[in-house]
XYZ file of C-alpha atoms in Angstrom:
678
model
C 189.653 -64.033 153.338
C 192.579 -62.243 151.584
C 192.461 -58.614 151.683
C 191.931 -57.081 148.258
C 194.947 -55.545 146.924
C 195.248 -52.289 144.843
C 198.456 -52.538 142.765
C 200.296 -49.318 142.427
C 198.587 -47.757 145.371
C 200.484 -49.532 148.198
C 203.312 -47.106 149.003
C 204.758 -46.002 152.220
C 206.269 -42.937 150.991
C 204.987 -40.771 147.990
C 206.836 -37.671 146.544
C 205.077 -35.230 144.427
C 207.208 -32.543 143.472
C 205.900 -29.171 143.693
C 207.731 -25.912 143.479
C 206.836 -23.653 146.364
C 207.251 -20.741 144.073
C 203.865 -21.449 142.556
C 202.135 -20.582 145.934
C 200.976 -17.225 145.013
C 199.718 -18.242 141.462
C 195.959 -18.246 140.671
C 194.375 -21.547 141.438
C 193.951 -22.557 137.749
C 196.793 -20.538 136.289
C 199.529 -22.705 134.536
C 203.088 -22.206 135.189
C 205.226 -24.312 132.875
C 208.521 -23.445 134.599
C 207.552 -24.755 138.076
C 207.426 -28.203 139.578
C 205.684 -29.252 142.949
C 206.860 -31.374 145.703
C 204.734 -32.615 148.419
C 205.622 -35.207 151.199
C 203.169 -37.878 152.318
C 203.792 -40.322 155.057
C 200.605 -42.476 155.444
C 200.473 -45.960 156.587
C 198.944 -48.418 154.188
C 197.327 -50.499 156.956
C 195.020 -47.527 157.774
C 193.916 -47.505 153.992
C 193.783 -51.071 153.062
C 190.750 -52.449 154.856
C 188.068 -54.963 153.830
C 184.988 -53.436 152.175
C 182.931 -55.139 154.774
C 184.970 -53.461 157.515
C 184.380 -49.995 156.024
C 180.852 -50.818 155.239
C 180.506 -47.645 153.198
C 181.067 -45.534 156.205
C 183.212 -42.304 156.333
C 186.452 -42.391 158.355
C 187.006 -39.217 160.412
C 190.412 -37.610 160.775
C 190.956 -34.406 162.462
C 187.333 -33.374 161.860
C 186.991 -34.017 158.225
C 185.153 -37.067 157.012
C 185.996 -38.555 153.837
C 185.803 -42.145 152.372
C 188.442 -44.622 152.279
C 188.257 -44.579 148.499
C 189.088 -40.861 148.659
C 192.054 -41.497 150.898
C 193.290 -44.042 148.498
C 192.820 -41.571 145.715
C 194.878 -39.126 147.600
C 197.875 -41.421 147.218
C 197.022 -42.084 143.526
C 198.509 -38.790 142.394
C 201.691 -39.259 140.304
C 205.040 -38.961 142.234
C 205.801 -36.037 140.075
C 203.220 -33.571 138.631
C 203.781 -30.353 136.664
C 201.821 -27.096 137.311
C 200.018 -27.815 134.078
C 198.986 -31.257 135.415
C 197.983 -29.876 138.786
C 195.964 -27.236 137.087
C 194.242 -29.708 135.016
C 193.619 -32.040 137.989
C 192.054 -29.107 139.861
C 189.836 -28.181 136.751
C 188.679 -31.659 136.684
C 187.793 -31.547 140.500
C 185.961 -28.447 139.828
C 183.888 -29.776 137.055
C 182.985 -32.803 139.131
C 182.117 -30.421 142.059
C 184.694 -32.077 144.278
C 184.088 -30.939 147.803
C 186.369 -28.597 149.504
C 186.843 -31.077 152.233
C 188.177 -33.820 149.725
C 190.488 -31.423 148.012
C 191.855 -30.312 151.208
C 192.594 -33.881 152.082
C 193.863 -34.548 148.431
C 196.411 -31.665 148.692
C 197.446 -33.215 152.157
C 196.823 -29.823 153.713
C 195.389 -31.769 156.649
C 198.844 -32.863 157.624
C 200.189 -29.315 158.276
C 200.550 -28.376 161.869
C 198.748 -25.259 162.959
C 199.599 -22.021 161.282
C 202.157 -23.777 159.037
C 199.283 -24.458 156.776
C 199.232 -20.876 155.859
C 203.019 -21.330 154.681
C 202.053 -24.340 152.370
C 201.970 -22.964 148.787
C 198.940 -25.244 147.987
C 196.910 -23.348 150.656
C 196.278 -20.348 148.841
C 195.265 -22.531 145.696
C 192.972 -24.422 147.730
C 191.234 -21.196 149.096
C 190.853 -20.058 145.506
C 189.381 -23.504 144.500
C 186.788 -23.089 147.228
C 185.967 -19.614 145.855
C 185.573 -21.156 142.449
C 183.634 -24.000 143.794
C 181.211 -21.589 145.484
C 180.633 -19.705 142.142
C 179.303 -22.844 140.776
C 177.696 -24.306 143.986
C 176.726 -21.391 146.322
C 177.262 -21.988 150.005
C 180.806 -23.351 150.006
C 183.668 -21.654 151.866
C 187.073 -22.346 153.009
C 186.130 -21.531 156.557
C 183.706 -24.349 156.735
C 186.355 -27.074 156.023
C 188.952 -25.394 158.214
C 186.436 -25.227 161.189
C 185.950 -28.987 160.782
C 189.536 -29.681 160.739
C 190.845 -27.337 163.480
C 187.688 -26.553 165.570
C 186.422 -22.835 166.006
C 188.665 -22.057 169.024
C 191.956 -23.064 167.475
C 191.089 -21.594 163.869
C 190.295 -18.185 165.452
C 193.741 -18.110 166.941
C 195.450 -19.446 163.757
C 193.810 -16.613 161.755
C 194.629 -14.025 164.392
C 198.348 -15.194 164.102
C 198.347 -15.093 160.390
C 196.935 -11.569 160.373
C 200.310 -10.508 162.067
C 202.331 -11.856 159.251
C 202.571 -9.253 156.579
C 202.538 -11.728 153.340
C 199.831 -13.757 155.005
C 197.453 -10.899 156.108
C 195.441 -10.844 152.838
C 194.245 -14.367 152.867
C 193.812 -14.299 156.766
C 191.586 -11.123 156.322
C 189.620 -13.111 153.706
C 189.130 -16.067 156.019
C 188.143 -13.699 158.955
C 185.567 -12.232 156.772
C 184.308 -15.718 155.837
C 184.182 -16.665 159.537
C 182.265 -13.656 160.528
C 179.568 -14.275 157.691
C 179.433 -17.990 158.885
C 178.652 -16.677 162.468
C 176.043 -14.132 161.046
C 174.301 -16.821 159.232
C 173.943 -18.909 162.228
C 173.271 -15.745 164.623
C 175.908 -17.036 166.820
C 175.647 -16.020 170.420
C 177.747 -12.785 170.923
C 179.086 -14.015 174.200
C 180.525 -17.087 172.493
C 182.098 -15.083 169.778
C 183.644 -12.834 172.497
C 185.029 -15.640 174.450
C 186.474 -17.380 171.176
C 188.631 -14.348 170.904
C 189.545 -14.504 174.748
C 188.457 -10.832 175.176
C 187.089 -11.884 178.560
C 190.448 -12.562 179.749
C 191.883 -8.923 179.063
C 191.825 -5.806 181.146
C 189.243 -3.413 179.937
C 191.910 -0.865 178.643
C 193.545 -3.536 176.559
C 190.353 -5.108 175.473
C 188.821 -2.127 173.966
C 192.001 -1.283 172.068
C 192.450 -4.766 170.791
C 192.001 -5.594 167.065
C 189.993 -8.598 168.137
C 187.546 -6.478 169.870
C 187.067 -4.435 166.599
C 186.410 -7.937 164.748
C 183.728 -8.782 167.422
C 182.112 -5.316 166.985
C 182.185 -5.882 163.201
C 180.289 -9.135 163.794
C 177.657 -7.445 165.835
C 177.373 -4.832 163.127
C 176.820 -7.226 160.412
C 174.346 -9.599 162.363
C 172.320 -6.874 163.199
C 172.330 -5.460 159.682
C 171.105 -8.924 158.492
C 168.481 -9.332 161.272
C 167.473 -5.704 161.989
C 164.084 -7.041 163.421
C 165.751 -8.739 166.436
C 169.007 -6.775 167.014
C 171.605 -8.230 169.323
C 173.338 -5.792 171.854
C 176.876 -5.620 172.793
C 176.167 -4.343 176.391
C 174.801 -7.639 177.760
C 178.032 -9.476 176.872
C 180.226 -6.760 178.075
C 178.372 -6.424 181.364
C 179.246 -10.077 182.088
C 182.880 -9.168 182.553
C 183.133 -5.451 183.063
C 180.962 -3.238 185.379
C 179.099 -0.428 183.809
C 181.387 2.340 185.193
C 184.485 0.714 183.481
C 182.877 0.296 180.184
C 181.617 3.657 179.850
C 184.697 5.315 181.434
C 186.883 3.807 178.902
C 184.467 4.580 176.066
C 183.990 8.242 177.299
C 187.877 8.648 177.364
C 188.155 7.482 173.675
C 190.145 9.947 171.537
C 187.750 11.999 169.340
C 190.170 11.737 166.507
C 189.873 7.953 166.499
C 186.547 7.733 164.591
C 186.343 3.993 164.838
C 186.508 4.004 168.650
C 184.262 7.069 169.120
C 181.467 5.331 166.982
C 181.722 2.305 169.306
C 181.716 4.394 172.302
C 178.627 6.262 171.082
C 176.962 2.954 170.162
C 177.727 1.323 173.683
C 176.463 4.601 175.421
C 173.200 4.366 173.387
C 172.693 0.612 174.082
C 173.297 1.243 177.844
C 170.788 3.935 178.106
C 168.242 1.995 176.147
C 168.732 -1.100 178.453
C 168.569 1.007 181.578
C 165.244 2.485 180.387
C 163.810 -0.899 179.399
C 164.485 -2.292 182.772
C 163.035 0.951 184.275
C 166.190 1.334 186.284
C 165.755 4.569 188.423
C 168.228 7.390 188.008
C 169.488 7.171 191.473
C 170.437 3.630 191.279
C 172.013 4.199 187.871
C 174.100 7.016 189.293
C 174.938 4.917 192.260
C 176.036 1.856 190.093
C 178.244 4.128 187.879
C 180.393 4.490 190.942
C 178.940 7.770 192.518
C 178.228 6.670 195.942
C 178.413 10.001 197.183
C 178.003 13.551 195.877
C 181.235 15.359 195.372
C 182.454 18.672 193.662
C 183.953 16.651 190.815
C 180.535 15.389 189.668
C 180.138 17.907 186.973
C 183.615 17.055 185.264
C 183.157 13.348 185.282
C 182.158 12.194 181.715
C 180.160 9.368 183.370
C 178.050 12.085 185.056
C 177.312 13.521 181.581
C 176.224 10.254 180.410
C 173.841 9.894 183.323
C 172.500 13.372 182.669
C 171.406 12.136 179.245
C 169.756 9.352 181.029
C 167.950 11.481 183.397
C 166.520 13.396 180.597
C 165.412 10.146 178.769
C 163.917 8.694 182.035
C 162.169 11.894 182.825
C 160.489 11.948 179.552
C 159.078 8.396 180.024
C 158.415 8.679 183.818
C 157.900 12.052 184.959
C 156.685 11.503 188.548
C 159.161 13.811 190.227
C 157.914 13.161 193.877
C 158.669 9.501 193.356
C 161.951 10.266 191.830
C 163.084 12.577 194.515
C 162.041 10.077 197.260
C 164.355 7.528 195.461
C 167.187 9.881 195.266
C 166.714 10.555 198.885
C 166.720 6.968 199.903
C 169.924 6.236 198.031
C 171.972 9.340 198.783
C 170.259 10.981 201.879
C 169.017 14.634 201.791
C 172.391 16.425 201.699
C 173.953 14.478 198.816
C 170.638 14.271 196.935
C 170.536 18.170 197.097
C 174.153 18.542 196.102
C 173.343 16.415 192.853
C 170.298 18.739 192.220
C 172.804 21.552 192.421
C 175.113 19.858 189.803
C 171.848 19.259 187.558
C 170.979 22.907 187.855
C 174.374 23.883 186.457
C 173.645 22.058 183.154
C 171.337 23.624 180.601
C 169.957 20.222 179.563
C 168.834 19.275 183.152
C 168.177 22.863 184.664
C 164.287 22.634 184.286
C 164.130 18.952 185.702
C 166.462 19.940 188.744
C 164.124 22.891 189.465
C 161.123 20.506 189.398
C 162.828 17.920 191.646
C 163.959 20.834 194.220
C 160.092 21.784 194.455
C 159.221 18.074 195.033
C 162.004 17.921 197.610
C 160.447 20.829 199.498
C 156.907 19.315 199.209
C 158.258 16.027 200.398
C 159.648 17.674 203.566
C 156.411 19.665 204.140
C 154.157 16.676 203.603
C 156.257 14.773 205.829
C 155.808 17.516 208.553
C 159.437 18.007 208.864
C 160.313 21.007 211.110
C 162.853 23.574 209.777
C 165.314 22.294 212.434
C 164.905 18.950 211.248
C 165.659 19.698 207.687
C 168.552 21.878 208.936
C 169.979 18.605 210.392
C 169.050 16.467 207.430
C 171.137 18.825 205.216
C 174.075 18.589 207.769
C 174.111 22.254 208.200
C 174.332 21.626 211.985
C 177.881 20.333 211.420
C 178.995 23.595 209.718
C 176.710 26.294 211.532
C 179.619 28.649 211.953
C 180.572 28.767 208.289
C 178.038 27.414 206.065
C 180.489 26.732 203.358
C 178.063 24.994 201.056
C 175.974 27.862 199.760
C 173.537 25.566 197.852
C 172.627 23.457 200.827
C 171.994 26.731 202.876
C 170.054 28.126 200.024
C 167.927 24.995 199.929
C 167.176 25.124 203.611
C 166.160 28.976 203.312
C 164.021 27.979 200.552
C 162.363 25.359 202.937
C 162.178 28.090 205.504
C 160.122 30.203 203.199
C 157.888 27.204 202.205
C 157.307 26.573 205.931
C 156.587 30.097 206.908
C 154.058 30.526 203.838
C 152.357 27.485 205.355
C 152.552 28.584 209.005
C 152.973 32.447 208.790
C 152.634 32.783 212.550
C 155.875 31.027 213.207
C 158.204 33.493 211.312
C 158.971 35.794 214.392
C 159.758 32.818 216.492
C 161.945 31.089 213.794
C 164.233 34.076 213.141
C 164.300 34.786 216.828
C 165.523 31.180 217.492
C 168.196 31.450 214.831
C 169.477 34.890 216.238
C 170.055 33.230 219.524
C 171.867 30.182 218.152
C 174.037 31.676 215.406
C 176.869 34.213 215.349
C 176.503 37.366 213.157
C 178.200 36.245 210.020
C 176.300 32.969 209.680
C 173.097 34.576 210.510
C 173.598 37.250 208.000
C 174.228 34.619 205.431
C 170.781 33.275 206.132
C 169.287 36.888 206.214
C 171.124 37.597 202.800
C 169.340 34.600 201.192
C 166.018 35.453 202.851
C 165.984 38.868 201.428
C 165.434 37.177 198.122
C 161.969 35.924 199.177
C 159.188 38.439 199.275
C 157.519 36.743 202.271
C 160.756 37.090 204.336
C 162.335 40.082 202.866
C 160.948 42.833 205.271
C 161.677 40.710 208.328
C 165.315 39.969 207.166
C 165.932 43.599 206.302
C 164.730 44.884 209.700
C 166.944 42.418 211.524
C 169.866 43.523 209.347
C 169.257 47.135 209.743
C 169.264 46.692 213.410
C 172.538 44.918 213.375
C 174.192 47.643 211.309
C 172.988 50.140 213.896
C 174.748 48.123 216.554
C 177.910 48.116 214.544
C 177.964 51.963 214.360
C 177.613 51.960 218.191
C 180.534 49.388 218.529
C 182.599 51.566 215.990
C 183.391 48.367 213.938
C 185.477 49.166 210.848
C 183.857 48.805 207.333
C 186.174 45.801 206.556
C 184.948 44.013 209.796
C 181.356 45.033 209.009
C 181.673 43.724 205.205
C 182.880 40.367 206.920
C 179.977 40.305 209.373
C 177.361 41.168 206.766
C 178.912 38.264 204.750
C 178.757 40.427 201.629
C 181.489 38.215 199.993
C 178.956 35.299 200.136
C 176.307 37.216 198.067
C 177.942 36.598 194.641
C 177.871 38.348 191.235
C 174.688 40.081 192.027
C 176.169 41.904 194.900
C 175.957 45.391 193.451
C 172.287 45.233 192.990
C 171.562 44.532 196.646
C 170.328 46.961 199.307
C 172.897 45.238 201.553
C 175.822 46.554 199.440
C 174.426 50.017 199.470
C 173.783 49.937 203.087
C 177.494 48.909 203.600
C 178.584 51.849 201.360
C 176.704 54.136 203.553
C 178.253 52.720 206.694
C 181.737 53.198 205.052
C 180.937 56.837 204.390
C 179.892 57.586 207.791
C 182.880 55.636 209.210
C 185.350 57.662 207.046
C 183.773 60.887 208.074
C 184.274 60.046 211.754
C 187.755 58.552 211.256
C 189.523 60.642 208.656
C 189.077 58.702 205.537
C 191.127 55.736 206.929
C 189.388 53.083 204.650
C 188.750 52.782 200.920
C 185.694 50.685 199.873
C 186.998 49.213 196.730
C 190.137 47.794 198.421
C 187.981 45.438 200.476
C 185.633 44.647 197.654
C 188.655 43.704 195.453
C 190.463 41.685 198.245
C 187.140 39.542 198.842
C 185.954 38.925 195.234
C 189.237 38.992 193.237
C 189.815 40.405 189.824
C 187.374 37.892 188.122
C 184.805 38.424 190.562
C 185.017 42.119 190.116
C 184.775 41.839 186.482
C 181.586 39.420 186.757
C 179.958 41.867 189.137
C 180.443 44.723 186.772
C 179.132 42.859 183.899
C 176.009 41.812 186.083
C 175.256 45.368 187.090
C 175.565 46.724 183.535
C 172.887 44.280 182.359
C 170.196 46.015 184.640
C 169.440 49.623 184.073
C 168.620 50.068 187.836
C 172.266 49.009 188.697
C 174.123 50.433 185.758
C 175.178 53.533 187.828
C 176.602 51.233 190.581
C 178.465 49.229 187.895
C 180.028 52.204 186.421
C 181.269 53.378 189.944
C 183.013 50.027 190.526
C 184.308 50.105 187.032
C 185.993 53.446 187.539
C 187.340 52.293 190.850
C 188.805 49.371 189.242
C 190.533 51.524 186.514
C 191.870 53.816 189.063
C 193.378 50.732 190.846
C 195.119 49.557 187.500
C 196.453 53.015 187.205
C 197.847 53.095 190.784
C 199.446 49.753 189.787
C 200.936 51.064 186.619
C 199.271 48.727 184.301
C 199.976 49.494 180.657
C 197.156 50.649 178.340
C 197.726 47.583 176.248
C 197.141 45.279 179.429
C 194.073 47.407 180.405
C 192.682 47.119 176.924
C 192.651 43.316 177.389
C 191.383 43.473 180.995
C 188.456 45.382 179.754
C 187.767 42.712 177.172
C 188.007 45.019 174.281
C 190.557 42.682 172.501
C 187.876 40.343 171.890
C 185.110 42.560 170.611
C 183.876 42.742 167.146
C 183.842 46.520 167.134
C 185.717 47.878 170.309
C 185.605 51.443 169.129
C 181.727 51.635 169.755
C 181.906 49.859 173.080
C 181.113 52.026 176.236
C 184.319 50.477 177.703
C 186.441 52.103 175.038
C 185.811 55.515 176.500
C 186.876 54.189 179.889
C 190.019 52.911 178.348
C 190.674 56.139 176.243
C 190.520 58.226 179.388
C 192.942 55.593 181.135
C 195.228 56.035 178.196
C 195.441 59.723 178.827
C 195.637 59.405 182.599
C 198.476 56.901 182.147
C 200.540 58.988 179.810
C 200.005 61.999 182.120
C 201.305 59.990 185.101
C 203.862 57.873 183.384
C 205.610 59.985 180.812
C 208.482 57.602 180.442
C 206.131 54.759 179.326
C 203.916 57.091 177.168
C 202.157 55.200 174.119
C 199.912 56.381 171.358
C 196.421 54.987 170.968
C 197.202 53.631 167.399
C 200.312 51.701 168.999
C 198.273 50.047 171.874
C 195.626 49.140 169.303
C 198.224 47.565 167.069
C 199.425 45.419 170.112
C 196.277 43.668 169.651
C 195.077 44.011 165.986
C 196.838 43.849 162.715
C 196.428 46.400 160.004
C 194.333 43.750 158.292
C 191.819 43.922 161.113
C 192.129 47.634 161.984
C 191.106 48.967 158.587
C 187.822 47.469 158.413
C 187.304 48.454 162.030
C 188.094 52.043 161.253
C 185.671 51.919 158.150
C 182.910 50.672 160.370
C 183.481 53.241 162.958
C 183.390 56.046 160.219
C 179.951 55.133 159.448
C 178.789 55.819 163.144
C 178.439 59.561 163.991
C 179.342 58.660 167.388
C 182.877 57.292 166.447
C 183.249 59.084 163.123
C 185.720 61.501 164.430
C 187.721 58.934 166.471
C 187.982 56.668 163.384
C 189.288 59.555 161.132
C 191.946 60.337 163.792
C 193.060 56.765 164.151
C 193.341 56.497 160.127
C 195.526 59.629 160.202
C 197.545 58.194 163.061
C 198.162 54.964 161.016
C 199.375 56.924 157.912
C 201.824 58.777 160.052
C 203.010 55.509 161.480
C 203.658 54.284 157.935
C 205.304 57.437 157.097
C 207.782 57.494 160.126
C 208.764 53.915 159.330
C 209.156 54.698 155.704
C 207.106 51.758 154.491
C 206.997 51.438 150.746
C 203.315 51.972 149.629
C 203.630 49.099 147.016
C 204.479 46.665 149.807
C 201.410 47.859 151.687
C 199.200 47.550 148.659
C 200.492 43.854 148.185
C 199.691 43.097 151.778
C 196.430 44.826 152.148
C 194.961 44.755 148.417
C 192.041 42.826 149.464
C 190.995 44.643 152.653
C 188.101 46.948 152.574
C 189.187 50.775 152.697
C 192.911 49.903 152.094
C 193.319 51.518 148.716
C 191.998 54.744 149.759
C 194.227 54.899 152.664
C 197.339 53.861 150.799
C 196.581 56.455 148.255
C 196.307 59.079 150.886
C 199.752 57.933 152.148
C 201.225 58.117 148.700
C 199.966 61.706 148.388
C 201.566 62.491 151.836
C 204.842 60.868 150.565
C 204.621 63.010 147.356
C 203.926 66.260 149.249
C 206.819 66.051 151.477
C 209.094 64.477 148.596
C 210.780 61.732 150.443
C 213.569 60.433 148.278
C 212.799 56.876 146.748
C 209.152 56.980 148.035
C 207.457 58.929 145.429
C 204.385 57.517 143.771
């Protein structure tokens, strides 16, 4: 049987002249000045088949199925077509609801190789055609046809490439959004989308900052917005390729000024906390999996530990059994490291109360387990540092257990302390006694032992500095001035100096051991308790005397006393200390003499001083001081011959400035300074 011929359609090469300049024209917008050229090279043997061979079935080429008839019509376009003609043709197709797949073929876009399709001037017109078709027949999108033609994986890469080309970015962005919406409608598996962008092949640092990661996050946001009743989380996908500590570390390090990244970081953190809680993951294992295989001093500064603290609070609210929790911590970390973790938790306001409860649970766990004080001493690894006890918190925990043990077994107290005395040197023993003094049940016994030791130091004629070390006063901390131990040492110093012609000064040793910051903290601590204010003042005066011996300037001393950061320094008790220091300094160092107003102006501008003086004048205790300082400021202006109009312009909105400047004008007038009269 002879094949049926189609006159006029059998061609080996068809040229349709189309001007590329029309590429950016609107789909249906005519352009009479343009012509189009498209090259088609299609074998007639593929198109001319018998109807029986076709049997009304579609032929599939590169993923898009259209009939042979449509393929023939593709070649039926005139060899030359004007923009008006093309526009009319597109209108006709639109009216006939011609599918996007067919038009894609008719325009021969399927013959473009890869990203080159974006360079074809007809591609933008075809995308616009799909939009117009969608307006008539909802549900149509360019991305559907492109997916059939290229496949998802290749299409994702093509769009990604086009996004990097400036003049293609708009259309690429549009297609990317359509692609996301297509996935949203299908609730596509987040992991599959993640892999389509090859995000699983990247290092964590690169992945989190890639634009494709942002696209994936956008997909997650939009699919969850559409299906809020069954949200999909990001964490399960990320956890397939990156461990928790890597994910959360990178997110915690996200710059706070990059809002997009910070939002993702917060979202991922929230997701991870929820998934941990849902799976009832215990805090100890969570901490371990975050990379904290042992407790270290850097825990508190690690951003992951801060995340863990949040989880600890959440877990505790849901599962408040502290005994069980403490056992789990101990099993994972051992007694010593578990105790150190509690110490870090106690340093944070958000977890302090939980840490206290866990610490009590720890003591009860040991008691209920019938652990001896020696056994716990070893569990806390204090036996490896018995000459120093460098970790105060571990020692404090053991002394707390010693107290609990004695309360439960009161007849063992004498034997326990006697045993300690035979095993430990004086300094480590006194560290234990200093801590024991804080517990009412052990205070009398501990004090008696220390008093006996001090008497022995007298007999041995040990220097106050040596006794300070032996009594481990440097180990006490900021509350040292309120302890009987410190008073006992001062008494020892007095007796020793009487017997040895004042060879030692108590403050020198205190400063050497505690340092400047430590001295400041102990003074502040003492000033908060009426029973220790006198001791605090004594140390403060000694500290100021030391500054004077060093020749510290009054301006520097003003700052050391913290007066430069106060709202109203003139009413501070420390101001009187400073004022005396100023007088003493000027009396000793005549060549560096400085006035009070000059020292104040080293720290405050006139803009701040004037309101300060006004406030002080309303207080009877500082009224005279404020008046003197105002006069001193006027005299300073006078000495510098400052124009009062300049002052008024600079200080016009400062409370009290007008009155003070007027007084200055009067002074200028009274002395008749040329050029400065009002």
